[in-house]
Coordinates of C-alpha atoms in Angstrom, one line a residue:
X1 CA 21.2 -23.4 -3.2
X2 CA 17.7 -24.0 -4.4
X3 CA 16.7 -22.8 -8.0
X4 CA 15.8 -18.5 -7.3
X5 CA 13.9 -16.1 -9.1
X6 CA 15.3 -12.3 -9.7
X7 CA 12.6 -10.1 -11.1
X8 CA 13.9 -7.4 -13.7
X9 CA 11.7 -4.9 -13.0
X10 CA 10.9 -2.2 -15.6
X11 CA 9.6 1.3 -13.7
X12 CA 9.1 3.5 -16.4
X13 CA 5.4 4.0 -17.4
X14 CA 5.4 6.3 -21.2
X15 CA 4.0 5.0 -24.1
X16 CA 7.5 5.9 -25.5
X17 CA 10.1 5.1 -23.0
X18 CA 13.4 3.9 -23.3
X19 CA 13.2 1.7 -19.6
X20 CA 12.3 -0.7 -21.8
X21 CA 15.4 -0.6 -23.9
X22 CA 17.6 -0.6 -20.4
X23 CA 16.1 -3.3 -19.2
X24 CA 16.9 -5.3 -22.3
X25 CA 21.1 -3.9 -22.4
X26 CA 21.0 -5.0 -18.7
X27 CA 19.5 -8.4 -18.3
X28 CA 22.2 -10.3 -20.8
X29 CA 24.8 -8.5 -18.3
X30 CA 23.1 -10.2 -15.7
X31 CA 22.6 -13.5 -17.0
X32 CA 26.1 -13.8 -17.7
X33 CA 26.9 -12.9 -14.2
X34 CA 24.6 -15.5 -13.1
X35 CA 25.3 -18.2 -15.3
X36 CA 27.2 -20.3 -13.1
X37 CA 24.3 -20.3 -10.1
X38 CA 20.9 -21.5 -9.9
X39 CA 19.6 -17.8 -10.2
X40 CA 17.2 -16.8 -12.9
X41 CA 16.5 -13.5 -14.3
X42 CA 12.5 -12.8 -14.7
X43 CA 11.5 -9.9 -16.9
X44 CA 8.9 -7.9 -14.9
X45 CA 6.5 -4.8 -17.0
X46 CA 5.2 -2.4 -14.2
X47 CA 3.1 -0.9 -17.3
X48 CA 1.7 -4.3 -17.2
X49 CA -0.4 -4.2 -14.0
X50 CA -2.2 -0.5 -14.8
X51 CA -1.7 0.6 -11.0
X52 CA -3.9 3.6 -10.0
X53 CA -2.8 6.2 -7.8
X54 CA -2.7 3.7 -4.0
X55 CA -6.0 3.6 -3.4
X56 CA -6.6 0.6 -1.1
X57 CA -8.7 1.2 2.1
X58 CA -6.0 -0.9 3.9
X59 CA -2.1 -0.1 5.0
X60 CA 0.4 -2.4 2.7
X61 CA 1.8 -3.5 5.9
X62 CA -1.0 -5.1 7.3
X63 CA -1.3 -7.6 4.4
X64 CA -2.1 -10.7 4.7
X65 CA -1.9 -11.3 8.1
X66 CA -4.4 -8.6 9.6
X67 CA -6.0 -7.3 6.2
X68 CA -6.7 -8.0 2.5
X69 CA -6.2 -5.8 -0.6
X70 CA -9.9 -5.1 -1.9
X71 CA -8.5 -4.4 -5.9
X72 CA -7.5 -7.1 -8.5
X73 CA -4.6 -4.6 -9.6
X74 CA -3.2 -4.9 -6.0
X75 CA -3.4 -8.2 -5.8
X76 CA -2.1 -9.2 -8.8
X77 CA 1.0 -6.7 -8.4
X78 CA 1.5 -8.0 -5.0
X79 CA 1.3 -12.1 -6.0
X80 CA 4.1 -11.1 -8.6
X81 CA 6.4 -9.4 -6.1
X82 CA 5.9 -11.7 -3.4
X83 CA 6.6 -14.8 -6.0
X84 CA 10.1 -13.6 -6.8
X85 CA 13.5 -13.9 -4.2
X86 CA 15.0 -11.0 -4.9
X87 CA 15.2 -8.0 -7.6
X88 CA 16.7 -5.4 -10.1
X89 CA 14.7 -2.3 -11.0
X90 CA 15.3 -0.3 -14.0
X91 CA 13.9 3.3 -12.6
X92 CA 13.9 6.9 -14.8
X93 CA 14.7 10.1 -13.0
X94 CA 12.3 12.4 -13.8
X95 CA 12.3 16.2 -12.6
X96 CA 15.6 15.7 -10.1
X97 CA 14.0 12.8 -8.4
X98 CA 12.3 9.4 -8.6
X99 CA 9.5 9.2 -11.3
X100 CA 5.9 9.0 -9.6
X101 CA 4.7 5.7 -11.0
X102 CA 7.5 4.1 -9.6
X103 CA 6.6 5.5 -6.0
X104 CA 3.1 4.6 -6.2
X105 CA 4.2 0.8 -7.2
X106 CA 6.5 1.0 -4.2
X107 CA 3.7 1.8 -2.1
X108 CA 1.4 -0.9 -2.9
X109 CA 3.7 -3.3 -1.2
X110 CA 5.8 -4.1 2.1
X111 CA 5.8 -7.8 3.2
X112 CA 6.0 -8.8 0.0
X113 CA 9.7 -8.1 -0.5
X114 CA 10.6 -7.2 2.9
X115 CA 14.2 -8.7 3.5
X116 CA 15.0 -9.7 0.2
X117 CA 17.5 -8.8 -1.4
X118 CA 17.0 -5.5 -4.7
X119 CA 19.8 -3.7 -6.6
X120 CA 18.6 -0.2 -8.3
X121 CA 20.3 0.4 -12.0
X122 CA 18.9 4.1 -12.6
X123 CA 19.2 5.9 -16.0
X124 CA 18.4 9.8 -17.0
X125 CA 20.6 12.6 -18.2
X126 CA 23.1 12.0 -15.1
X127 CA 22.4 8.5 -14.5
X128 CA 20.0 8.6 -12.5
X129 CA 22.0 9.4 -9.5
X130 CA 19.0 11.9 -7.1
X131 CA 16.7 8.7 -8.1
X132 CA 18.7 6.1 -7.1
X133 CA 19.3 7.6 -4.0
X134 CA 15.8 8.6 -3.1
X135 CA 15.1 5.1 -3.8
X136 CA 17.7 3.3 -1.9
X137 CA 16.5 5.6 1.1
X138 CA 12.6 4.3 0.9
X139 CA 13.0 0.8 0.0
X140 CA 16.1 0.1 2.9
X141 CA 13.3 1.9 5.2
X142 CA 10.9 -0.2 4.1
X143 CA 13.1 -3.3 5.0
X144 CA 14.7 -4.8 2.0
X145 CA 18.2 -5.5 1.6
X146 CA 19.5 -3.3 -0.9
X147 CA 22.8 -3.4 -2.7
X148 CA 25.6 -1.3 -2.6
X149 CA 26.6 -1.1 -6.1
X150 CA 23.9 1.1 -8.0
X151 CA 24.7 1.3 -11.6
X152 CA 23.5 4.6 -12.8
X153 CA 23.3 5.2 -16.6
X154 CA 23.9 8.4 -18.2
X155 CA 23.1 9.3 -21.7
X156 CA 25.6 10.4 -24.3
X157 CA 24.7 13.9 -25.6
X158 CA 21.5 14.1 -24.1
X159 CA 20.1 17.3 -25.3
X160 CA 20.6 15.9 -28.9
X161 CA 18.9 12.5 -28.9
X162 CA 16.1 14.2 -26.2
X163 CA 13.3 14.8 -28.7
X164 CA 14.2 10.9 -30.6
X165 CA 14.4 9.5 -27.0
X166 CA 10.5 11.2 -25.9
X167 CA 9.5 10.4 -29.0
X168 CA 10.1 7.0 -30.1
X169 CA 12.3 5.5 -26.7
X170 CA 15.2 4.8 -28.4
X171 CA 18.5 5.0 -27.2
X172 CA 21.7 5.8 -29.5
X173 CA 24.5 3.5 -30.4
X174 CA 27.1 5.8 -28.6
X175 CA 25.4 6.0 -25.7
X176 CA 25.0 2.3 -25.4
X177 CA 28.9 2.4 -26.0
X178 CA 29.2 4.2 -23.0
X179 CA 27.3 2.0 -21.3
X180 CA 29.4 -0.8 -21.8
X181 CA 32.1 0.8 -19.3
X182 CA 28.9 0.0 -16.4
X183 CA 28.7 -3.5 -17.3
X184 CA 31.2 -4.4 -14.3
X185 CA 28.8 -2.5 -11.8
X186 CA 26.0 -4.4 -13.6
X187 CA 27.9 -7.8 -12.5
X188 CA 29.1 -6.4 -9.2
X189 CA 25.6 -5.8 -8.4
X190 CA 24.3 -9.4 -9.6
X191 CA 27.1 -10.4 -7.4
X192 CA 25.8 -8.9 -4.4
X193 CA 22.4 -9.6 -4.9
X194 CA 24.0 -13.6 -4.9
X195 CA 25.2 -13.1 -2.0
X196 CA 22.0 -11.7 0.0
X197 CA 20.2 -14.4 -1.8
X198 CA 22.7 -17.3 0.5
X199 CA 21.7 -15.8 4.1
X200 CA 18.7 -15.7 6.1
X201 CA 15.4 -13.8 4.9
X202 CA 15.7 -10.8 7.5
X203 CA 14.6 -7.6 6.9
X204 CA 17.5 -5.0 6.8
X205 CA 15.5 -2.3 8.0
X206 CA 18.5 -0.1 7.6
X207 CA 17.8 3.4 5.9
X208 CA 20.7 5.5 4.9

């Protein structure tokens, strides 16, 4: 297998956010997991791109073969999806359901990623578990091969650590504790994500 590139996505868009701080207790898991294949992890900001609310003229879908996105932003966001072979995205669950910014970076794209395989590690005071599914839903719609194992991180006390957590992003040493009981889903998933990554770039076009 040729040398591939999974992008480690980070969702979450708040000044203070611990996505960040998920991203980084979940990439050495995946490393590791990869070690032994020509696989390597890319760290991808979403905060870095300063997406607007959509607002191209043209549908996602008809790019590049029948239109052009008229926005830098888009551009850019859609040369670093495209430029990666498959993914992992670190996505919040705000409000019982998939945070806004990462909806609005979902919809700038389609034939970017179609086909390829994505795994979805969710956090939030369950895990992450209405996101995760609400996301699993749009992007197997959309045509990308998503995995089965979704890692969904819950944190310890919650109600406690909220107003340190809004504040500042951090995330306490128990609950990364906990976490450490998810690092076989976090490899499971890699795992999976190897295995899309050996077959034929088809869209799964699949939705759940």
């Amino acid at each position: 297998m040729s040398s591939k590139s999974v992008a480690l996505i980070t969702m979450s868009l708040r000044p203070a956010r611990v996505g960040a701080n998920v991203a980084a207790f979940v990439k050495p898991i995946l490393e590791k997991a990869l070690a032994s294949s020509d696989i390597r992890i890319s760290p991808v900001d979403l905060r870095d791109f300063n997406l607007p609310i959509f607002d191209e003229n043209v549908a996602p879908a008809m790019v590049p073969d029948r239109a052009q996105f008229a926005h830098e932003h888009s551009k850019v966001w859609s040369a670093e999806i495209k430029k990666h072979d498959g993914y992992v995205i670190v996505i919040p669950e705000y409000n019982y359901g998939v945070a806004g910014g990462t909806k609005n970076a979902i919809d700038y794209l389609k034939n970017e990623w179609v086909g390829k395989p994505l795994a979805i590690v969710s956090y939030g005071v369950n895990g992450g578990s209405l996101a995760s599914q609400q996301v699993k839903d749009i992007l197997s719609g959309v045509g990308l091969k998503v995995v089965e194992t979704r890692p969904q991180l819950a944190f310890v006390n919650f109600y406690a650590v909220f107003p340190a957590m809004l504040a500042e992003g951090t995330i306490t040493d128990e609950t990364i504790a906990a976490w450490q009981d998810k690092s076989d889903e976090i490899v499971k998933a890699a795992g999976e994500i190897k295995e899309l990554l050996l077959q034929p770039n088809e869209p799964a076009n699949v939705a759940h």
